[in-house]
């Protein structure tokens, strides 16, 4: 995956733009701060970062070896501090809140997330600036082949589906960029999707967390789909975005959508970008961040 460069009034704002551009959550990216925001007599300079979807290892088990990692003073931006800590719970706003099976899945996801997790390396441009003496530390990084992670995701998902008592099949594929798609198909699977996809979101987060814990490595980008729900939602969002664009052009007024996860916001951004006379921007903080369509 190629790097994208974004800017914002703060590093956090620049990272939000990057997440919208890539259509992923923060725990699926690595980023570097190229320029910190600064104010001065000649005006304010915005923060500038570059980010990309975290690459996936395809090493065979016998080829794993420790890698040296240089740690610099001030390098801790990313998932462990600041914004990253708040983003771990972003799916909570979309999680099913009803009783029964949906609530049970959400509770299980919360319990998994609250347990201690292995620190995974992120990158931060803060260490690029000279800050005195540097400290070098050798830290082994476990690289687990994406094929192993795919098998773990398939095994866990099968067990989860059986616990629901659903008659469904589970298939796993690995895309060209090393992402894992767990596809659940069958009849009468609405229980696994939940209202507005809330249960599906909780299942996906739970599968990701369990795979990361079991492999103890850099987790792959894992997505779960049930009965083609995500593909249908992308199509519906694209149609809705086109209708909203027509309304914005007619009225000349901004139109704000409901809060959405990064993947859904990316669909809206991409759809509007292909149309004339309208532009988009994201506003707010997770989990209430939303897309605004504007004349332009």
PDB file of N, CA and C in Angstrom, residues 59 61 79 114 125 127 155-156 162 176-177 185 194 207 211 241 251 262 275 283:
ATOM      1  N   UNK A  59       5.998 -14.054   5.559  1.00  0.00           N
ATOM      2  CA  UNK A  59       7.093 -14.978   5.833  1.00  0.00           C
ATOM      3  C   UNK A  59       6.563 -16.348   6.208  1.00  0.00           C
ATOM      4  N   UNK A  61       6.814 -19.760   8.494  1.00  0.00           N
ATOM      5  CA  UNK A  61       7.170 -19.886   9.918  1.00  0.00           C
ATOM      6  C   UNK A  61       8.649 -20.081  10.147  1.00  0.00           C
ATOM      7  N   UNK A  79      -0.780   4.006  18.485  1.00  0.00           N
ATOM      8  CA  UNK A  79      -1.880   3.358  19.167  1.00  0.00           C
ATOM      9  C   UNK A  79      -1.757   3.403  20.673  1.00  0.00           C
ATOM     10  N   UNK A 114     -10.353  -5.488  26.669  1.00  0.00           N
ATOM     11  CA  UNK A 114      -9.864  -4.968  27.944  1.00  0.00           C
ATOM     12  C   UNK A 114      -8.673  -5.728  28.488  1.00  0.00           C
ATOM     13  N   UNK A 125       6.778  10.463  13.503  1.00  0.00           N
ATOM     14  CA  UNK A 125       7.805  11.362  13.004  1.00  0.00           C
ATOM     15  C   UNK A 125       8.391  12.225  14.093  1.00  0.00           C
ATOM     16  N   UNK A 127      10.250  11.407  16.326  1.00  0.00           N
ATOM     17  CA  UNK A 127      11.638  11.028  16.544  1.00  0.00           C
ATOM     18  C   UNK A 127      12.559  11.513  15.463  1.00  0.00           C
ATOM     19  N   UNK A 155     -11.154 -20.514  11.788  1.00  0.00           N
ATOM     20  CA  UNK A 155     -11.480 -21.447  12.867  1.00  0.00           C
ATOM     21  C   UNK A 155     -12.354 -20.783  13.932  1.00  0.00           C
ATOM     22  N   UNK A 156     -11.961 -19.582  14.350  1.00  0.00           N
ATOM     23  CA  UNK A 156     -12.731 -18.903  15.391  1.00  0.00           C
ATOM     24  C   UNK A 156     -14.124 -18.536  14.893  1.00  0.00           C
ATOM     25  N   UNK A 162     -21.317 -21.529  15.013  1.00  0.00           N
ATOM     26  CA  UNK A 162     -21.943 -22.708  15.627  1.00  0.00           C
ATOM     27  C   UNK A 162     -22.599 -22.343  16.955  1.00  0.00           C
ATOM     28  N   UNK A 176      -4.844  -9.054  -2.566  1.00  0.00           N
ATOM     29  CA  UNK A 176      -3.508  -8.764  -3.081  1.00  0.00           C
ATOM     30  C   UNK A 176      -2.672  -7.945  -2.107  1.00  0.00           C
ATOM     31  N   UNK A 177      -3.328  -7.192  -1.234  1.00  0.00           N
ATOM     32  CA  UNK A 177      -2.609  -6.350  -0.282  1.00  0.00           C
ATOM     33  C   UNK A 177      -2.403  -7.045   1.058  1.00  0.00           C
ATOM     34  N   UNK A 185     -21.811 -17.171   4.571  1.00  0.00           N
ATOM     35  CA  UNK A 185     -22.982 -17.245   3.702  1.00  0.00           C
ATOM     36  C   UNK A 185     -23.952 -18.294   4.215  1.00  0.00           C
ATOM     37  N   UNK A 194     -27.531  -7.924  12.612  1.00  0.00           N
ATOM     38  CA  UNK A 194     -28.029  -7.015  13.632  1.00  0.00           C
ATOM     39  C   UNK A 194     -28.544  -5.720  13.047  1.00  0.00           C
ATOM     40  N   UNK A 207     -13.287 -11.083  16.148  1.00  0.00           N
ATOM     41  CA  UNK A 207     -12.411 -11.948  15.351  1.00  0.00           C
ATOM     42  C   UNK A 207     -11.021 -11.336  15.246  1.00  0.00           C
ATOM     43  N   UNK A 211      -7.637 -13.173  16.855  1.00  0.00           N
ATOM     44  CA  UNK A 211      -6.540 -13.562  15.965  1.00  0.00           C
ATOM     45  C   UNK A 211      -5.239 -12.903  16.414  1.00  0.00           C
ATOM     46  N   UNK A 241     -25.324   8.826  -1.593  1.00  0.00           N
ATOM     47  CA  UNK A 241     -24.395   9.952  -1.761  1.00  0.00           C
ATOM     48  C   UNK A 241     -24.690  10.715  -3.053  1.00  0.00           C
ATOM     49  N   UNK A 251     -29.843  23.153  -3.882  1.00  0.00           N
ATOM     50  CA  UNK A 251     -30.087  24.110  -2.796  1.00  0.00           C
ATOM     51  C   UNK A 251     -28.894  25.013  -2.499  1.00  0.00           C
ATOM     52  N   UNK A 262     -14.909   4.627   9.384  1.00  0.00           N
ATOM     53  CA  UNK A 262     -14.044   5.076   8.285  1.00  0.00           C
ATOM     54  C   UNK A 262     -14.333   4.422   6.946  1.00  0.00           C
ATOM     55  N   UNK A 275     -18.047  13.206  -8.845  1.00  0.00           N
ATOM     56  CA  UNK A 275     -19.136  14.065  -9.309  1.00  0.00           C
ATOM     57  C   UNK A 275     -18.677  15.511  -9.404  1.00  0.00           C
ATOM     58  N   UNK A 283     -16.131  15.815   9.631  1.00  0.00           N
ATOM     59  CA  UNK A 283     -16.154  16.655  10.818  1.00  0.00           C
ATOM     60  C   UNK A 283     -16.462  15.810  12.050  1.00  0.00           C
TER      61      UNK A 283
END
